XYZ file of N, CA, C and O in Angstrom:
804
model
N -12.439 -7.107 -29.810
C -12.566 -7.502 -28.400
C -12.363 -6.278 -27.492
O -11.516 -5.438 -27.744
N -13.130 -6.179 -26.433
C -13.097 -5.023 -25.536
C -11.737 -4.869 -24.862
O -11.250 -3.768 -24.636
N -11.096 -5.986 -24.533
C -9.876 -5.949 -23.730
C -8.630 -5.564 -24.520
O -7.562 -5.404 -23.949
N -8.731 -5.440 -25.856
C -7.563 -5.100 -26.668
C -7.068 -3.685 -26.402
O -5.886 -3.400 -26.470
N -7.976 -2.774 -26.094
C -7.627 -1.364 -25.939
C -7.127 -1.083 -24.519
O -7.720 -1.543 -23.549
N -6.037 -0.326 -24.419
C -5.518 0.061 -23.102
C -6.400 1.151 -22.497
O -6.706 2.138 -23.154
N -6.810 0.940 -21.243
C -7.626 1.931 -20.542
C -6.711 2.849 -19.730
O -5.871 2.362 -18.965
N -6.916 4.148 -19.867
C -6.130 5.125 -19.103
C -7.041 5.727 -18.046
O -8.024 6.388 -18.370
N -6.728 5.466 -16.784
C -7.553 5.935 -15.670
C -6.896 7.148 -15.023
O -5.709 7.113 -14.669
N -7.673 8.219 -14.884
C -7.202 9.423 -14.188
C -7.476 9.212 -12.694
O -8.622 9.199 -12.261
N -6.417 9.046 -11.913
C -6.574 8.687 -10.499
C -7.009 9.821 -9.587
O -7.299 9.583 -8.420
N -7.090 11.042 -10.081
C -7.385 12.194 -9.224
C -8.694 12.021 -8.458
O -9.732 11.737 -9.041
N -8.611 12.149 -7.126
C -9.785 12.136 -6.241
C -10.511 10.785 -6.198
O -11.695 10.721 -5.887
N -9.800 9.704 -6.497
C -10.341 8.358 -6.294
C -9.848 7.827 -4.944
O -8.753 8.158 -4.504
N -10.653 6.987 -4.309
C -10.230 6.341 -3.059
C -9.319 5.166 -3.390
O -9.656 4.332 -4.247
N -8.198 5.103 -2.703
C -7.140 4.142 -3.028
C -7.620 2.696 -3.085
O -7.481 2.026 -4.106
N -8.192 2.197 -1.999
C -8.562 0.783 -1.938
C -9.629 0.399 -2.948
O -9.554 -0.654 -3.587
N -10.623 1.256 -3.098
C -11.725 0.972 -4.031
C -11.231 0.956 -5.479
O -11.599 0.093 -6.271
N -10.384 1.934 -5.817
C -9.824 1.989 -7.168
C -8.978 0.752 -7.456
O -9.139 0.100 -8.495
N -8.098 0.407 -6.500
C -7.169 -0.703 -6.708
C -7.893 -2.032 -6.855
O -7.505 -2.877 -7.667
N -8.967 -2.245 -6.076
C -9.681 -3.527 -6.163
C -10.368 -3.691 -7.514
O -10.363 -4.782 -8.102
N -10.919 -2.602 -8.042
C -11.564 -2.666 -9.363
C -10.520 -2.894 -10.453
O -10.715 -3.718 -11.359
N -9.387 -2.181 -10.351
C -8.304 -2.336 -11.329
C -7.748 -3.753 -11.302
O -7.502 -4.358 -12.356
N -7.576 -4.324 -10.109
C -7.032 -5.687 -9.976
C -7.924 -6.702 -10.696
O -7.429 -7.583 -11.415
N -9.240 -6.569 -10.539
C -10.188 -7.466 -11.214
C -10.044 -7.375 -12.732
O -10.044 -8.384 -13.442
N -9.930 -6.135 -13.224
C -9.820 -5.923 -14.670
C -8.502 -6.490 -15.209
O -8.464 -7.065 -16.297
N -7.421 -6.317 -14.442
C -6.118 -6.846 -14.862
C -6.162 -8.367 -14.988
O -5.645 -8.948 -15.944
N -6.798 -9.006 -14.010
C -6.899 -10.471 -14.031
C -7.764 -10.969 -15.189
O -7.580 -12.067 -15.690
N -8.697 -10.109 -15.622
C -9.556 -10.468 -16.756
C -8.847 -10.271 -18.098
O -9.359 -10.687 -19.136
N -7.677 -9.608 -18.086
C -6.905 -9.425 -19.314
C -6.852 -8.003 -19.834
O -6.286 -7.757 -20.898
N -7.413 -7.060 -19.088
C -7.424 -5.655 -19.528
C -6.084 -4.977 -19.232
O -5.549 -5.134 -18.145
N -5.548 -4.229 -20.200
C -4.354 -3.413 -19.957
C -4.794 -2.069 -19.389
O -5.697 -1.439 -19.935
N -4.138 -1.641 -18.309
C -4.557 -0.411 -17.609
C -3.345 0.466 -17.299
O -2.292 -0.024 -16.863
N -3.521 1.763 -17.526
C -2.529 2.764 -17.130
C -3.220 3.710 -16.154
O -4.299 4.227 -16.450
N -2.634 3.904 -14.973
C -3.192 4.852 -14.000
C -2.275 6.075 -13.955
O -1.080 5.944 -13.661
N -2.839 7.241 -14.278
C -2.065 8.484 -14.226
C -2.544 9.331 -13.043
O -3.597 9.079 -12.471
N -1.743 10.321 -12.669
C -2.014 11.190 -11.508
C -2.190 10.381 -10.215
O -3.079 10.648 -9.416
N -1.297 9.401 -10.013
C -1.332 8.596 -8.781
C -1.105 9.462 -7.544
O -1.550 9.108 -6.449
N -0.410 10.574 -7.729
C -0.126 11.466 -6.596
C -1.375 12.166 -6.081
O -1.366 12.730 -4.989
N -2.480 12.140 -6.850
C -3.709 12.818 -6.433
C -4.801 11.834 -5.996
O -5.940 12.243 -5.751
N -4.456 10.552 -5.901
C -5.369 9.564 -5.315
C -5.469 9.857 -3.813
O -4.511 10.368 -3.214
N -6.606 9.563 -3.201
C -6.783 9.877 -1.778
C -7.027 8.615 -0.942
O -7.462 7.580 -1.460
N -6.717 8.733 0.345
C -6.983 7.676 1.329
C -7.855 8.309 2.413
O -7.607 9.458 2.814
N -8.867 7.596 2.886
C -9.693 8.157 3.957
C -8.868 8.245 5.249
O -7.955 7.444 5.478
N -9.173 9.226 6.077
C -8.417 9.444 7.319
C -7.467 10.618 7.183
O -7.032 10.958 6.072
N -7.126 11.219 8.294
C -6.266 12.413 8.277
C -4.823 12.058 7.927
O -4.418 10.892 7.995
N -4.054 13.070 7.567
C -2.639 12.869 7.233
C -1.876 12.312 8.433
O -1.048 11.403 8.287
N -2.167 12.801 9.629
C -1.482 12.325 10.841
C -1.720 10.829 11.034
O -0.776 10.066 11.289
N -2.979 10.421 10.901
C -3.334 9.008 11.069
C -2.612 8.129 10.037
O -2.038 7.091 10.365
N -2.605 8.587 8.789
C -1.989 7.783 7.727
C -0.465 7.781 7.823
O 0.169 6.792 7.442
N 0.127 8.859 8.373
C 1.577 8.854 8.599
C 1.953 7.836 9.667
O 2.970 7.139 9.549
N 1.129 7.725 10.715
C 1.380 6.742 11.782
C 1.281 5.323 11.208
O 2.133 4.464 11.474
N 0.233 5.087 10.399
C 0.046 3.763 9.788
C 1.220 3.413 8.872
O 1.696 2.270 8.853
N 1.695 4.429 8.106
C 2.814 4.175 7.198
C 4.102 3.927 7.977
O 4.935 3.094 7.576
N 4.271 4.596 9.112
C 5.462 4.379 9.958
C 5.463 2.949 10.499
O 6.513 2.292 10.563
N 4.279 2.448 10.883
C 4.167 1.059 11.354
C 4.478 0.082 10.228
O 5.132 -0.946 10.436
N 4.015 0.433 9.028
C 4.262 -0.410 7.851
C 5.754 -0.453 7.531
O 6.311 -1.522 7.236
N 6.430 0.697 7.633
C 7.865 0.750 7.341
C 8.685 -0.033 8.360
O 9.822 -0.434 8.076
N 8.116 -0.257 9.523
C 8.812 -1.009 10.574
C 8.843 -2.508 10.290
O 9.608 -3.244 10.916
N 8.007 -2.962 9.349
C 7.977 -4.389 8.989
C 9.153 -4.674 8.056
O 9.171 -4.224 6.910
N 10.125 -5.410 8.565
C 11.316 -5.699 7.771
C 11.934 -7.008 8.237
O 11.603 -7.508 9.320
N 12.837 -7.539 7.439
C 13.534 -8.766 7.826
C 14.506 -8.450 8.954
O 15.289 -7.495 8.868
N 14.444 -9.225 9.999
C 15.194 -8.933 11.216
C 16.707 -8.995 11.003
O 17.442 -8.125 11.456
N 17.170 -10.034 10.298
C 18.614 -10.243 10.172
C 19.234 -9.484 9.013
O 20.398 -9.097 9.070
N 18.447 -9.284 7.933
C 18.986 -8.562 6.772
C 17.881 -7.764 6.072
O 17.243 -8.259 5.149
N 17.657 -6.517 6.505
C 16.565 -5.708 5.939
C 16.687 -5.475 4.429
O 15.696 -5.169 3.775
N 17.893 -5.640 3.870
C 18.080 -5.426 2.429
C 17.329 -6.469 1.594
O 17.139 -6.285 0.397
N 16.892 -7.550 2.246
C 16.151 -8.586 1.517
C 14.654 -8.287 1.436
O 13.916 -9.020 0.798
N 14.217 -7.250 2.112
C 12.794 -6.891 2.039
C 12.105 -7.131 3.368
O 12.729 -7.583 4.321
N 10.817 -6.836 3.469
C 9.990 -6.211 2.424
C 10.400 -4.760 2.159
O 10.934 -4.091 3.038
N 10.153 -4.314 0.920
C 10.567 -2.980 0.502
C 9.390 -2.019 0.590
O 8.280 -2.349 0.190
N 9.659 -0.826 1.115
C 8.601 0.162 1.328
C 8.833 1.341 0.388
O 9.770 2.113 0.578
N 7.988 1.443 -0.623
C 8.174 2.477 -1.633
C 7.719 3.844 -1.125
O 6.763 3.947 -0.357
N 8.398 4.882 -1.615
C 8.060 6.246 -1.200
C 7.320 7.020 -2.287
O 6.697 8.032 -2.006
N 7.423 6.576 -3.545
C 6.758 7.319 -4.617
C 5.296 6.880 -4.727
O 4.986 5.692 -4.587
N 4.377 7.819 -4.984
C 2.950 7.476 -5.066
C 2.631 6.388 -6.087
O 1.841 5.483 -5.818
N 3.281 6.460 -7.262
C 2.998 5.477 -8.318
C 3.336 4.054 -7.853
O 2.583 3.106 -8.099
N 4.461 3.915 -7.138
C 4.860 2.581 -6.664
C 4.024 2.142 -5.461
O 3.813 0.941 -5.251
N 3.539 3.104 -4.665
C 2.606 2.753 -3.573
C 1.334 2.122 -4.157
O 0.840 1.107 -3.652
N 0.818 2.733 -5.235
C -0.401 2.224 -5.880
C -0.112 0.855 -6.496
O -0.899 -0.077 -6.359
N 1.039 0.751 -7.177
C 1.428 -0.518 -7.815
C 1.523 -1.637 -6.777
O 1.022 -2.734 -6.993
N 2.103 -1.335 -5.615
C 2.273 -2.343 -4.566
C 0.921 -2.758 -3.976
O 0.699 -3.933 -3.656
N 0.003 -1.788 -3.844
C -1.332 -2.090 -3.331
C -2.057 -3.057 -4.270
O -2.674 -4.027 -3.825
N -1.946 -2.784 -5.579
C -2.606 -3.660 -6.571
C -1.926 -5.022 -6.597
O -2.593 -6.053 -6.729
N -0.606 -5.041 -6.434
C 0.121 -6.311 -6.412
C -0.425 -7.255 -5.336
O -0.531 -8.463 -5.539
N -0.807 -6.674 -4.202
C -1.357 -7.487 -3.119
C -2.750 -8.018 -3.399
O -3.271 -8.836 -2.636
N -3.376 -7.563 -4.499
C -4.747 -7.963 -4.825
C -4.839 -8.920 -6.010
O -5.935 -9.346 -6.368
N -3.707 -9.244 -6.633
C -3.768 -10.096 -7.837
C -3.116 -11.469 -7.653
O -2.906 -12.178 -8.628
N -2.849 -11.846 -6.413
C -2.236 -13.163 -6.160
C -0.951 -13.305 -6.980
O -0.804 -14.203 -7.814
N 0.003 -12.399 -6.695
C 1.160 -12.243 -7.570
C 2.179 -13.370 -7.515
O 3.115 -13.388 -8.298
N 2.001 -14.331 -6.620
C 2.958 -15.451 -6.578
C 2.579 -16.559 -7.560
O 3.231 -17.601 -7.605
N 1.519 -16.355 -8.320
C 1.145 -17.309 -9.369
C 1.490 -16.696 -10.724
O 1.659 -15.476 -10.844
N 1.565 -17.542 -11.743
C 1.868 -17.055 -13.098
C 0.772 -16.098 -13.581
O 1.050 -15.081 -14.216
N -0.479 -16.415 -13.234
C -1.612 -15.569 -13.651
C -1.492 -14.164 -13.048
O -1.722 -13.166 -13.730
N -1.102 -14.110 -11.768
C -0.940 -12.825 -11.102
C 0.216 -12.024 -11.684
O 0.109 -10.805 -11.863
N 1.318 -12.687 -11.992
C 2.478 -12.014 -12.591
C 2.137 -11.446 -13.970
O 2.534 -10.338 -14.317
N 1.371 -12.212 -14.743
C 0.950 -11.732 -16.063
C 0.030 -10.517 -15.925
O 0.101 -9.572 -16.711
N -0.845 -10.558 -14.915
C -1.755 -9.432 -14.676
C -0.957 -8.165 -14.361
O -1.288 -7.072 -14.846
N 0.099 -8.304 -13.567
C 0.915 -7.132 -13.193
C 1.641 -6.523 -14.391
O 1.892 -5.322 -14.415
N 1.969 -7.362 -15.388
C 2.641 -6.815 -16.580
C 1.702 -5.917 -17.378
O 2.155 -5.100 -18.179
N 0.390 -6.045 -17.149
C -0.596 -5.224 -17.876
C -0.833 -3.873 -17.204
O -1.617 -3.068 -17.686
N -0.162 -3.637 -16.064
C -0.399 -2.415 -15.291
C 0.772 -1.448 -15.395
O 1.929 -1.854 -15.313
N 0.452 -0.165 -15.582
C 1.455 0.909 -15.499
C 0.897 2.012 -14.611
O -0.292 2.330 -14.697
N 1.737 2.579 -13.751
C 1.292 3.676 -12.871
C 2.269 4.844 -12.995
O 3.479 4.635 -13.103
N 1.725 6.062 -12.985
C 2.558 7.259 -13.149
C 2.084 8.379 -12.237
O 0.890 8.516 -11.978
N 3.043 9.189 -11.766
C 2.689 10.465 -11.137
C 2.505 11.483 -12.265
O 3.250 11.473 -13.236
N 1.528 12.361 -12.121
C 1.251 13.324 -13.189
C 0.703 12.606 -14.421
O 0.274 11.449 -14.347
N 0.743 13.300 -15.561
C 0.283 12.684 -16.817
C 1.391 12.852 -17.856
O 1.443 13.854 -18.576
N 2.311 11.882 -17.950
C 3.410 12.005 -18.910
C 2.930 11.738 -20.339
O 1.854 11.176 -20.552
N 3.736 12.152 -21.326
C 3.449 11.818 -22.725
C 3.602 10.299 -22.870
O 4.427 9.699 -22.184
N 2.827 9.625 -23.711
C 1.823 10.153 -24.642
C 0.414 10.221 -24.045
O -0.539 10.524 -24.742
N 0.286 9.940 -22.732
C -1.052 9.809 -22.136
C -1.755 11.153 -21.973
O -2.972 11.196 -21.809
N -0.974 12.260 -22.037
C -1.596 13.582 -21.922
C -2.446 13.930 -23.143
O -3.297 14.814 -23.091
N -2.236 13.201 -24.262
C -3.001 13.460 -25.488
C -4.071 12.386 -25.733
O -4.667 12.343 -26.804
N -4.279 11.502 -24.758
C -5.232 10.397 -24.949
C -6.407 10.522 -23.991
O -6.307 11.174 -22.946
N -7.492 9.869 -24.351
C -8.714 9.939 -23.552
C -8.513 9.233 -22.219
O -8.038 8.096 -22.178
N -8.895 9.922 -21.126
C -8.790 9.343 -19.796
C -10.192 9.115 -19.229
O -11.132 9.830 -19.564
N -10.308 8.117 -18.374
C -11.610 7.795 -17.778
C -11.511 7.825 -16.258
O -10.413 7.805 -15.693
N -12.678 7.889 -15.597
C -12.739 7.773 -14.138
C -13.587 6.552 -13.792
O -14.288 6.006 -14.641
N -13.512 6.127 -12.528
C -14.330 5.005 -12.049
C -15.290 5.560 -11.006
O -14.892 5.814 -9.862
N -16.561 5.787 -11.374
C -17.506 6.423 -10.442
C -17.628 5.701 -9.102
O -17.774 6.343 -8.067
N -17.544 4.363 -9.112
C -17.706 3.592 -7.870
C -16.561 3.814 -6.890
O -16.676 3.457 -5.709
N -15.466 4.420 -7.358
C -14.305 4.636 -6.485
C -14.046 6.108 -6.200
O -13.074 6.444 -5.522
N -14.910 6.989 -6.704
C -14.688 8.424 -6.494
C -14.967 8.831 -5.048
O -15.928 8.365 -4.443
N -14.126 9.714 -4.518
C -14.289 10.176 -3.132
C -15.644 10.840 -2.926
O -16.310 10.611 -1.914
N -16.061 11.675 -3.886
C -17.324 12.406 -3.715
C -18.536 11.477 -3.698
O -19.589 11.825 -3.164
N -18.370 10.270 -4.278
C -19.474 9.306 -4.301
C -19.474 8.413 -3.061
O -20.516 7.896 -2.654
N -18.320 8.218 -2.467
C -18.168 7.192 -1.433
C -17.876 7.704 -0.024
O -18.210 7.047 0.957
N -17.227 8.864 0.080
C -16.822 9.349 1.400
C -17.811 10.404 1.889
O -18.180 11.308 1.145
N -18.255 10.259 3.130
C -19.225 11.192 3.692
C -18.628 12.599 3.751
O -17.477 12.769 4.174
N -19.397 13.620 3.317
C -18.874 14.996 3.381
C -18.449 15.373 4.801
O -19.130 15.045 5.767
N -17.312 16.026 4.898
C -16.806 16.425 6.214
C -15.775 15.471 6.787
O -15.071 15.811 7.732
N -15.693 14.253 6.212
C -14.684 13.297 6.702
C -13.291 13.703 6.232
O -13.122 14.271 5.150
N -12.296 13.379 7.042
C -10.913 13.677 6.684
C -10.433 12.725 5.593
O -10.857 11.563 5.543
N -9.551 13.223 4.751
C -8.903 12.343 3.774
C -7.483 12.844 3.524
O -7.160 14.001 3.794
N -6.636 11.945 3.029
C -5.229 12.257 2.788
C -4.919 12.071 1.311
O -5.287 11.043 0.733
N -4.248 13.036 0.707
C -3.793 12.893 -0.677
C -2.480 12.105 -0.656
O -1.577 12.414 0.133
N -2.385 11.080 -1.494
C -1.219 10.184 -1.472
C 0.079 10.953 -1.730
O 1.116 10.650 -1.124
N 0.036 11.970 -2.607
C 1.231 12.772 -2.882
C 1.759 13.479 -1.642
O 2.972 13.568 -1.428
N 0.850 13.968 -0.798
C 1.264 14.643 0.447
C 1.849 13.639 1.436
O 2.831 13.926 2.120
N 1.227 12.456 1.514
C 1.753 11.401 2.387
C 3.156 10.988 1.941
O 4.074 10.881 2.767
N 3.319 10.793 0.629
C 4.623 10.397 0.088
C 5.675 11.468 0.357
O 6.812 11.168 0.739
N 5.282 12.724 0.192
C 6.202 13.840 0.436
C 6.646 13.881 1.894
O 7.803 14.180 2.207
N 5.727 13.522 2.791
C 6.045 13.576 4.224
C 6.925 12.402 4.674
O 7.520 12.462 5.743
N 6.992 11.332 3.859
C 7.822 10.177 4.248
C 9.105 10.068 3.418
O 9.822 9.081 3.509
N 9.386 11.106 2.586
C 10.688 11.107 1.925
C 10.694 11.120 0.404
O 11.755 11.065 -0.212
N 9.519 11.192 -0.248
C 9.480 11.325 -1.708
C 9.962 12.723 -2.078
O 9.504 13.708 -1.508
N 10.886 12.836 -3.028
C 11.588 14.102 -3.247
C 11.176 14.867 -4.510
O 11.815 15.843 -4.872
N 10.120 14.441 -5.193
C 9.840 15.025 -6.509
C 8.526 15.799 -6.590
O 8.009 16.015 -7.683
N 7.990 16.213 -5.458
C 6.709 16.929 -5.469
C 6.807 18.261 -6.214
O 5.936 18.599 -7.021
N 7.863 19.020 -5.972
C 8.027 20.327 -6.622
C 8.232 20.179 -8.129
O 7.638 20.910 -8.925
N 9.069 19.217 -8.514
C 9.316 18.950 -9.937
C 8.015 18.577 -10.642
O 7.695 19.109 -11.713
N 7.249 17.692 -10.025
C 5.975 17.271 -10.604
C 5.018 18.449 -10.730
O 4.309 18.580 -11.739
N 5.011 19.321 -9.723
C 4.166 20.518 -9.770
C 4.490 21.392 -10.974
O 3.581 21.887 -11.653
N 5.790 21.566 -11.241
C 6.214 22.382 -12.396
C 5.792 21.733 -13.715
O 5.281 22.399 -14.614
N 6.002 20.426 -13.826
C 5.647 19.712 -15.060
C 4.139 19.738 -15.310
O 3.683 19.901 -16.449
N 3.355 19.574 -14.236
C 1.892 19.588 -14.371
C 1.391 20.984 -14.756
O 0.465 21.119 -15.557
N 2.010 22.027 -14.180
C 1.618 23.397 -14.529
C 1.877 23.658 -16.012
O 1.049 24.264 -16.709
N 3.022 23.160 -16.508
C 3.368 23.313 -17.929
C 2.361 22.561 -18.808
O 1.877 23.085 -19.814
N 2.030 21.325 -18.407
C 1.076 20.516 -19.184
C -0.301 21.191 -19.239
O -0.934 21.260 -20.294
N -0.754 21.720 -18.096
C -2.074 22.371 -18.049
C -2.099 23.635 -18.897
O -3.107 23.934 -19.554
N -0.992 24.398 -18.902
C -0.920 25.613 -19.719
C -1.004 25.261 -21.204
O -1.721 25.913 -21.974
N -0.268 24.206 -21.608
C -0.305 23.767 -23.010
C -1.691 23.253 -23.384
O -2.188 23.500 -24.492
N -2.329 22.542 -22.435
C -3.680 22.018 -22.681
C -4.692 23.136 -22.863
O -5.568 23.071 -23.730
N -4.565 24.186 -22.054
C -5.478 25.331 -22.151
C -5.308 26.038 -23.491
O -6.288 26.415 -24.151
N -4.039 26.198 -23.912
C -3.740 26.841 -25.187
C -4.359 26.056 -26.347
O -4.990 26.622 -27.257
N -4.210 24.737 -26.298
C -4.773 23.865 -27.338
C -6.291 23.970 -27.367
O -6.909 24.059 -28.434
N -6.910 24.011 -26.175
C -8.378 24.066 -26.089
C -8.920 25.385 -26.638
O -9.943 25.410 -27.332
N -8.206 26.505 -26.340
C -8.635 27.804 -26.857
C -8.567 27.826 -28.385
O -9.466 28.351 -29.054
N -7.486 27.253 -28.946
C -7.343 27.184 -30.414
C -8.453 26.316 -31.018
O -9.014 26.650 -32.073
N -8.784 25.219 -30.325
C -9.839 24.314 -30.803
C -11.202 25.025 -30.803
O -11.990 24.892 -31.744
N -11.471 25.804 -29.737
C -12.737 26.551 -29.649
C -12.844 27.582 -30.776
O -13.911 27.744 -31.383
N -11.733 28.279 -31.059
C -11.725 29.284 -32.125
C -11.998 28.631 -33.484
O -12.759 29.168 -34.305
N -11.387 27.456 -33.690
C -11.583 26.721 -34.949
C -13.043 26.283 -35.103
O -13.624 26.392 -36.188
N -13.635 25.795 -34.009
C -15.034 25.365 -34.033
C -15.969 26.550 -34.307
O -16.956 26.423 -35.047
N -15.662 27.709 -33.718
C -16.481 28.909 -33.934
C -16.444 29.324 -35.402
O -17.482 29.674 -35.993
N -15.244 29.271 -36.016
C -15.109 29.594 -37.441
C -15.912 28.630 -38.313
O -16.567 29.043 -39.270
N -15.864 27.357 -37.947
C -16.603 26.338 -38.708
C -18.114 26.596 -38.640
O -18.818 26.531 -39.653
N -18.607 26.879 -37.427
C -20.038 27.146 -37.254
C -20.467 28.395 -38.032
O -21.528 28.422 -38.657
N -19.617 29.413 -38.004
C -19.909 30.655 -38.730
C -19.983 30.386 -40.236
O -20.896 30.869 -40.931
N -19.017 29.591 -40.738
C -18.992 29.254 -42.169
C -20.230 28.452 -42.568
O -20.816 28.677 -43.634
N -20.647 27.528 -41.693
C -21.839 26.716 -41.975
C -23.104 27.578 -42.025
O -23.976 27.366 -42.864
N -23.184 28.549 -41.108
C -24.349 29.450 -41.097
C -24.394 30.322 -42.352
O -25.459 30.536 -42.934
N -23.217 30.810 -42.790
C -23.159 31.668 -43.972
C -23.515 30.901 -45.252
O -24.082 31.455 -46.188
N -23.167 29.618 -45.272
C -23.409 28.805 -46.468
C -24.695 27.980 -46.378
O -24.934 27.105 -47.221
N -25.504 28.248 -45.348
C -26.714 27.433 -45.136
C -27.628 27.452 -46.354
O -28.174 26.421 -46.761
N -27.805 28.635 -46.978
C -28.673 28.752 -48.154
C -28.140 27.966 -49.336
O -28.889 27.276 -50.040
N -26.822 28.056 -49.560
C -26.199 27.365 -50.691
C -26.245 25.842 -50.522
O -26.369 25.099 -51.488
N -26.136 25.398 -49.266
C -26.067 23.951 -49.005
C -27.431 23.283 -48.843
O -27.512 22.077 -48.680
N -28.507 24.069 -48.872
C -29.841 23.499 -48.632
C -30.167 22.389 -49.629
O -30.630 21.303 -49.241
N -29.919 22.650 -50.931
C -30.224 21.648 -51.967
C -29.349 20.402 -51.807
O -29.815 19.277 -51.946
N -28.061 20.649 -51.502
C -27.114 19.527 -51.318
C -27.553 18.659 -50.145
O -27.543 17.423 -50.226
N -27.962 19.301 -49.052
C -28.406 18.556 -47.867
C -29.655 17.728 -48.143
O -29.805 16.618 -47.633
N -30.571 18.275 -48.962
C -31.773 17.528 -49.335
C -31.419 16.252 -50.078
O -31.977 15.174 -49.838
N -30.490 16.386 -51.016
C -30.037 15.217 -51.813
C -29.397 14.172 -50.900
O -29.652 12.966 -51.009
N -28.561 14.649 -49.962
C -27.887 13.736 -49.031
C -28.884 13.034 -48.116
O -28.751 11.831 -47.865
N -29.900 13.768 -47.638
C -30.919 13.168 -46.785
C -31.721 12.105 -47.526
O -32.045 11.056 -46.990
N -32.007 12.396 -48.790
C -32.744 11.431 -49.606
C -31.928 10.149 -49.806
O -32.485 9.032 -49.899
N -30.601 10.305 -49.851
C -29.727 9.145 -50.015
C -29.463 8.422 -48.696
O -28.775 7.393 -48.680
N -29.955 8.989 -47.592
C -29.806 8.322 -46.297
C -28.634 8.783 -45.465
O -28.229 8.105 -44.529
N -28.035 9.943 -45.809
C -26.899 10.463 -45.034
C -27.336 11.526 -44.045
O -28.306 12.215 -44.269
């Protein structure tokens, strides 16, 4: 069944609302989804505009006891999670079950850094937002409203990218050696390949 496998979505340069609406539909259908690099998701509009909107949002609270909610998250991963929560009808059992299938992360933590990641073309900024329009990166918005881990995340991501580059260079060297060996043995393997082709391989 298609829905058995967990989908890992790389959130970098996706538009927030478009990404979340597609993810919400998939969650309700039974798909397990992990969204990584939530800090690099974008919202249309300038940072100033989105800071004003977020300030208005933070002003919505219970008059007599604000500790009862609503709660305004500062981390990008929880901002994305809360946006999706509003799209799955979470006050029903079906919506609650859908939310259990969702995980959101800033950066790309283990084990997802070693797994295949996908993008959603219908939600990509370059596909949907007119060139020249302003946009805000969620990580910058979160940092401006009190999220305290931007520098730490930057260090961890730099380390992950360095390790990834090292692995890729080793993989390229291994592939080059394999191709060289195949070329050198091409004459010896000609008869073997003929036999294999005749057998349907």
